[in-house]
Tab-separated table of C-alpha atoms in Angstrom:
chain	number	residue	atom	x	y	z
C	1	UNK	CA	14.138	3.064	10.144
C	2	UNK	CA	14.092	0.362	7.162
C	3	UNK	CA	16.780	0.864	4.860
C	4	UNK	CA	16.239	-1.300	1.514
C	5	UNK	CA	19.531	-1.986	-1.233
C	6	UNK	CA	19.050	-3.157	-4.530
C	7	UNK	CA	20.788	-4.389	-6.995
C	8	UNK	CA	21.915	-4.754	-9.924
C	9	UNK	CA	20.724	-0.844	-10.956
C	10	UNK	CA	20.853	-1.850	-14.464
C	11	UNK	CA	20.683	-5.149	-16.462
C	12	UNK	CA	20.788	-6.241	-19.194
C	13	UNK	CA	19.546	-9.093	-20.666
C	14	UNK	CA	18.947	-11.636	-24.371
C	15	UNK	CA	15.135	-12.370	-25.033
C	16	UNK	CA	14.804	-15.604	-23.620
C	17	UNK	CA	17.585	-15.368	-20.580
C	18	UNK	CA	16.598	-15.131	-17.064
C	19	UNK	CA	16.930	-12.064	-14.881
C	20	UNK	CA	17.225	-11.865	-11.089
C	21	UNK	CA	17.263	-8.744	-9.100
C	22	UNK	CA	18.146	-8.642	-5.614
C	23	UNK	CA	17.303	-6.508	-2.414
C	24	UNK	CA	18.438	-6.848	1.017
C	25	UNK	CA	16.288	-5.254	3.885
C	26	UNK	CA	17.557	-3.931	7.729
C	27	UNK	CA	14.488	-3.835	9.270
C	28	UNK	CA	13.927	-7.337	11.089
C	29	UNK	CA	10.346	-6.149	11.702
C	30	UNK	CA	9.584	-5.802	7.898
C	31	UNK	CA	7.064	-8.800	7.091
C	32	UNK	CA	5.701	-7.627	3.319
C	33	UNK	CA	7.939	-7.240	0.578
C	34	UNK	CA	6.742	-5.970	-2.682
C	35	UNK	CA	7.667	-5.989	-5.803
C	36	UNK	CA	6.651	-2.884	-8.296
C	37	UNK	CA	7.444	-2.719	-12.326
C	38	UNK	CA	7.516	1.036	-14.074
C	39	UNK	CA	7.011	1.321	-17.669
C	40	UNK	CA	8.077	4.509	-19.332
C	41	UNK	CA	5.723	7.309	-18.555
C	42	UNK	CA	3.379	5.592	-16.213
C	43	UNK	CA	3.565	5.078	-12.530
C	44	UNK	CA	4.782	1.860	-10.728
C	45	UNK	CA	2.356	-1.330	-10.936
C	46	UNK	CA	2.634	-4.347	-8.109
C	47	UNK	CA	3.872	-7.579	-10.082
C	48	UNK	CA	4.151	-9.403	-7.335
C	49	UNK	CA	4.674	-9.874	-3.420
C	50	UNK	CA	5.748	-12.319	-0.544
C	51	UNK	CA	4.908	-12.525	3.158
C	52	UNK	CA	7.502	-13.427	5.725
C	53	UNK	CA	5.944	-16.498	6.641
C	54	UNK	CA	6.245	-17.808	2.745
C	55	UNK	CA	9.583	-18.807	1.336
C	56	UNK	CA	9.029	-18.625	-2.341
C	57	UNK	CA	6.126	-17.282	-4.320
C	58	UNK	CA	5.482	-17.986	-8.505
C	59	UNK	CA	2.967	-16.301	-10.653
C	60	UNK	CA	3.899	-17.728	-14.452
C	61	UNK	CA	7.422	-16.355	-15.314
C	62	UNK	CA	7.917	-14.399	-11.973
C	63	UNK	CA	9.259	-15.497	-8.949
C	64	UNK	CA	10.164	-14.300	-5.332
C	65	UNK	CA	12.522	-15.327	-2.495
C	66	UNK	CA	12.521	-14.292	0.691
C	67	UNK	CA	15.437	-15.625	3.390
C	68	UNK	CA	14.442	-13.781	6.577
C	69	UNK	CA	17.357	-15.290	8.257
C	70	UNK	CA	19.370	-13.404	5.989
C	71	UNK	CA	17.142	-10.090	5.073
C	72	UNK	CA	16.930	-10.677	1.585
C	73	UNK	CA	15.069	-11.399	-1.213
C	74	UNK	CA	14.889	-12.210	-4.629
C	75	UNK	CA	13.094	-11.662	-8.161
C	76	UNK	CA	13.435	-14.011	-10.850
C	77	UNK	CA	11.821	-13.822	-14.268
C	78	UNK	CA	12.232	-15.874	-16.869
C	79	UNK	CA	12.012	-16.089	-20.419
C	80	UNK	CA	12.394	-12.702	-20.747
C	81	UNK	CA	10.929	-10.386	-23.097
C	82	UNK	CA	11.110	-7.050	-24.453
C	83	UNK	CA	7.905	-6.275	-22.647
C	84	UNK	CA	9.820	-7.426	-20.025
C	85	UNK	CA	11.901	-4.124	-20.026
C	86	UNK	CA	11.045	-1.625	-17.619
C	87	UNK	CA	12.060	-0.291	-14.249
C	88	UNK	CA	12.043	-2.435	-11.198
C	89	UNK	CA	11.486	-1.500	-7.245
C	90	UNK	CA	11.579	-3.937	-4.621
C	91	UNK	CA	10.380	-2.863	-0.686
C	92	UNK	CA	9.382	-3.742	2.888
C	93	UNK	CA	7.051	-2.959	5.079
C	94	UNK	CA	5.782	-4.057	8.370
C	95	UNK	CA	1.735	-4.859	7.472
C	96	UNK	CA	0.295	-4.171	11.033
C	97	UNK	CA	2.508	-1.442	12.068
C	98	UNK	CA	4.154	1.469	9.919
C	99	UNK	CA	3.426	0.046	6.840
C	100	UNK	CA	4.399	2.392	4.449
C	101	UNK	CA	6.664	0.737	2.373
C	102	UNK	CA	10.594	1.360	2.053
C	103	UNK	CA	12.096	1.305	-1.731
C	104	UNK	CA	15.404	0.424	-3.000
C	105	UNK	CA	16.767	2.481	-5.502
C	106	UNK	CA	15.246	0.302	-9.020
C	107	UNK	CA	16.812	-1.815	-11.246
C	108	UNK	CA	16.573	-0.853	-15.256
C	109	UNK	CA	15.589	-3.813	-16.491
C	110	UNK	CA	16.612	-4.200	-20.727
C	111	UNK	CA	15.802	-7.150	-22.605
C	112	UNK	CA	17.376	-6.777	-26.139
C	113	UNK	CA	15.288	-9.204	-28.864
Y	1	UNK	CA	-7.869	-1.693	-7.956
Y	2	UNK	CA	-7.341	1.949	-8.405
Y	3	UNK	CA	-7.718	4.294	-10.973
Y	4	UNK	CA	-5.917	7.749	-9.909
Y	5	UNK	CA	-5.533	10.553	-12.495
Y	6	UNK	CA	-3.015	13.035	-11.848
Y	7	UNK	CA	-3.026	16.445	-13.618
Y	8	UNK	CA	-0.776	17.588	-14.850
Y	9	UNK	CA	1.514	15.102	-16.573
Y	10	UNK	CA	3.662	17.270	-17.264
Y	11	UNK	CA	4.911	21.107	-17.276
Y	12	UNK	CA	7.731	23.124	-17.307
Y	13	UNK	CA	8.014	25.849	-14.984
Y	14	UNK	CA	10.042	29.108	-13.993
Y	15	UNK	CA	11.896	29.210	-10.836
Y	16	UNK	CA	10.372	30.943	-8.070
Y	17	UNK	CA	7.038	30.048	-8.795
Y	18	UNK	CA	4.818	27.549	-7.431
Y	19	UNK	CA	2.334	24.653	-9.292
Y	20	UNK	CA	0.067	22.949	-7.787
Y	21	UNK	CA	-0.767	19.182	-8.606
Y	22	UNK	CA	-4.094	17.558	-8.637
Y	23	UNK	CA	-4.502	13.861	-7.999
Y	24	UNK	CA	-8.324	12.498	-7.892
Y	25	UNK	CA	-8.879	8.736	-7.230
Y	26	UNK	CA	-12.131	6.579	-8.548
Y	27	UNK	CA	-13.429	5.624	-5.053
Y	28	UNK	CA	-12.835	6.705	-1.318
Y	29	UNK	CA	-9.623	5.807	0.263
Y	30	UNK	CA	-8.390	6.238	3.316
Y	31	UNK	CA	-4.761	6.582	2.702
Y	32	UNK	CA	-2.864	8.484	0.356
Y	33	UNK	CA	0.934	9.548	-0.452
Y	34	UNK	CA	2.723	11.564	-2.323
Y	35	UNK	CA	6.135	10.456	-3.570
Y	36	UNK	CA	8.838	12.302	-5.415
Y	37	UNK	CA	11.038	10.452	-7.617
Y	38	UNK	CA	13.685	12.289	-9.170
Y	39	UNK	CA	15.665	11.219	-12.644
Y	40	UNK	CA	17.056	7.834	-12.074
Y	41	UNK	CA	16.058	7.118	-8.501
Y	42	UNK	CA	13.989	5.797	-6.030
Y	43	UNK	CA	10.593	6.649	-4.896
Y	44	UNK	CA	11.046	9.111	-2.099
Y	45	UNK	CA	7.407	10.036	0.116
Y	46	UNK	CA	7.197	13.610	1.256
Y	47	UNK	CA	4.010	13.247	3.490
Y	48	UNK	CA	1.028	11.178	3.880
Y	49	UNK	CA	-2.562	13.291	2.871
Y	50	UNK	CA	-4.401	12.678	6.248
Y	51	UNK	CA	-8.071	13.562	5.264
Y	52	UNK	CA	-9.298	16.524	7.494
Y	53	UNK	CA	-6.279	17.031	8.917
Y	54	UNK	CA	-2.616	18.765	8.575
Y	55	UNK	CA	-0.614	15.857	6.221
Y	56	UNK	CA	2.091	14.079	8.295
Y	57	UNK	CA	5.633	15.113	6.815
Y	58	UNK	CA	8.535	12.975	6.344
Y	59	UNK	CA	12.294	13.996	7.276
Y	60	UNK	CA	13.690	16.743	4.734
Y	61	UNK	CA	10.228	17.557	3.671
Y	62	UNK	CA	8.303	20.661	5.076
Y	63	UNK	CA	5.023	22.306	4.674
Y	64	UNK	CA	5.987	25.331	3.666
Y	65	UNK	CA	8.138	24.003	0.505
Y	66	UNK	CA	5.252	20.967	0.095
Y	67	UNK	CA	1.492	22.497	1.316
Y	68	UNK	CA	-0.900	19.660	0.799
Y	69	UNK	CA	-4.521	19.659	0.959
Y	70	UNK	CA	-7.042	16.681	1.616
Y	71	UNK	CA	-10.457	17.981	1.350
Y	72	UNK	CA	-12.496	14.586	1.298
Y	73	UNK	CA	-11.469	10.858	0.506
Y	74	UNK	CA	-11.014	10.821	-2.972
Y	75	UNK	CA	-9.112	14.128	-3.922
Y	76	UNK	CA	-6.039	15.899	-2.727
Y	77	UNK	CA	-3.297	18.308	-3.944
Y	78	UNK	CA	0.553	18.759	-3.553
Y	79	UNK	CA	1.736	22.279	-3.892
Y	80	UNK	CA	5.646	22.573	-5.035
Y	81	UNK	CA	6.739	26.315	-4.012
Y	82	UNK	CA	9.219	28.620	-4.587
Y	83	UNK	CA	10.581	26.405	-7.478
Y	84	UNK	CA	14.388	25.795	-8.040
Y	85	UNK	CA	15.775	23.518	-10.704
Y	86	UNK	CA	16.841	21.122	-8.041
Y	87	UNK	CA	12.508	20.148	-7.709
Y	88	UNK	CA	12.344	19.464	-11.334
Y	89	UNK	CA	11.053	15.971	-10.729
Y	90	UNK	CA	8.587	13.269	-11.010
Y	91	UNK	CA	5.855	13.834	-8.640
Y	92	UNK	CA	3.397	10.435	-8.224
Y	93	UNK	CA	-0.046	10.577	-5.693
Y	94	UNK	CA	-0.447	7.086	-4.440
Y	95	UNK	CA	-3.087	5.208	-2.248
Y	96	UNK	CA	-3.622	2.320	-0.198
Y	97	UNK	CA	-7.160	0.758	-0.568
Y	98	UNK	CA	-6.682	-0.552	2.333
Y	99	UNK	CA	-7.286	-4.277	3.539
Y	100	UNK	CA	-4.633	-7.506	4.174
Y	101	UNK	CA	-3.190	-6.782	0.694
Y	102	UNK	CA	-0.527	-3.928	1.071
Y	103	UNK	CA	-0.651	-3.080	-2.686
Y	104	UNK	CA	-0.155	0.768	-3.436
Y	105	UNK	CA	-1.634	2.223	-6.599
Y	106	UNK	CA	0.137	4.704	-7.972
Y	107	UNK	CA	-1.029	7.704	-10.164
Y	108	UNK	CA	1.319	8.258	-13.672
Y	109	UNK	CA	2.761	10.715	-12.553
Y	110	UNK	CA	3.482	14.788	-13.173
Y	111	UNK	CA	6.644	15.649	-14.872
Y	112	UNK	CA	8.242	18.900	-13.361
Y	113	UNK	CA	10.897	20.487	-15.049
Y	114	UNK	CA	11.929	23.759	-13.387
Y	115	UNK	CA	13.861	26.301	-15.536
């Protein structure tokens, strides 16, 4: 089955920096990768997601990568902020087959104003 | 989207007993999860609530420890049994509305701690 790493598991960042978080993926067949963000106390939200037959996806200060050659991809965000801080998931599935996503392990995003 | 109340958000229990949570979503869906997600890790699914049917189990995860029920397409419930502090836990329902998109809505989530 998919197996999905993550990392950093925690980071920590100055209002205003960047942040990236990384995953890699096993699963050649994966071809949706997600992105999920988890405030305190509530369940995780999609931010964001990429397709295998996309490179690079933006939505304002957000950003994916994908390098299917390698298995791995990418979240950027910049200008952080201290809503920024949260809990981060990244995962792959295979849209068309089993498609219930694999997660890595989170990252614990902190931006410190 | 998806709005999916779980009940309830939280509770703290006594070992060998059992809770049951609800998890009711605003419109009918075909798919739904439950996940476990214990302190500081990842999002784990014990089974997939198959409407009408037994739910479909994933490795480590049995019916007898995790009964589910799926009575129609917007409600379902996830029995914990037997609890042992090792199942205090985060326990999220979770759906698929289905479509190209792939997104999964999750519930916020019920808060077992298991004395």
């Amino acid at each position: 089955g998919e197996n999905v790493e993550q990392h950093p598991s925690t980071l920590s960042v100055q209002e205003g920096d960047s942040a990236v978080i990384k995953c890699t993926y096993s699963d050649s067949a994966s071809n949706y990768f997600p992105w999920y963000k988890q405030e305190l106390g509530k369940g995780p939200q999609l931010i964001i997601d990429i397709r295998s037959n996309v490179g690079e996806k933006k939505d304002q200060r957000i950003a994916v990568t994908l390098n299917k050659t390698a298995k791995h991809f990418s979240l950027h965000i910049t200008e952080t902020q201290p809503e920024d801080s949260a809990v981060y998931f990244c995962a792959a599935s295979t849209r068309g087959g089993s498609y219930i996503p694999t997660f890595g392990r989170g990252t614990s995003l902190i931006v410190h104003p | 989207s998806a709005v999916i109340s779980q009940k309830p958000s939280r509770d703290i229990c006594q070992r060998g007993t059992s809770l049951t949570i609800q998890c009711q979503v605003d419109s009918q869906v075909t798919m739904m999860f439950w996940y476990r997600q214990q302190p500081g890790q990842s999002l784990t699914l014990i089974a997939t609530a198959n409407q009408g049917s037994e739910a479909t189990y994933e490795s480590g995860f049995v019916i007898d420890k995790f009964p589910i029920s799926r009575p129609n397409l917007t409600f379902s419930t996830l029995t914990v049994s037997n609890m042992s502090p090792e199942d205090s836990s985060i326990y999220l329902c979770s759906v698929d509305r289905g479509g190209d998109t792939g997104e999964l809505f999750f519930g916020e989530g019920s808060r077992l701690t298991v004395l």
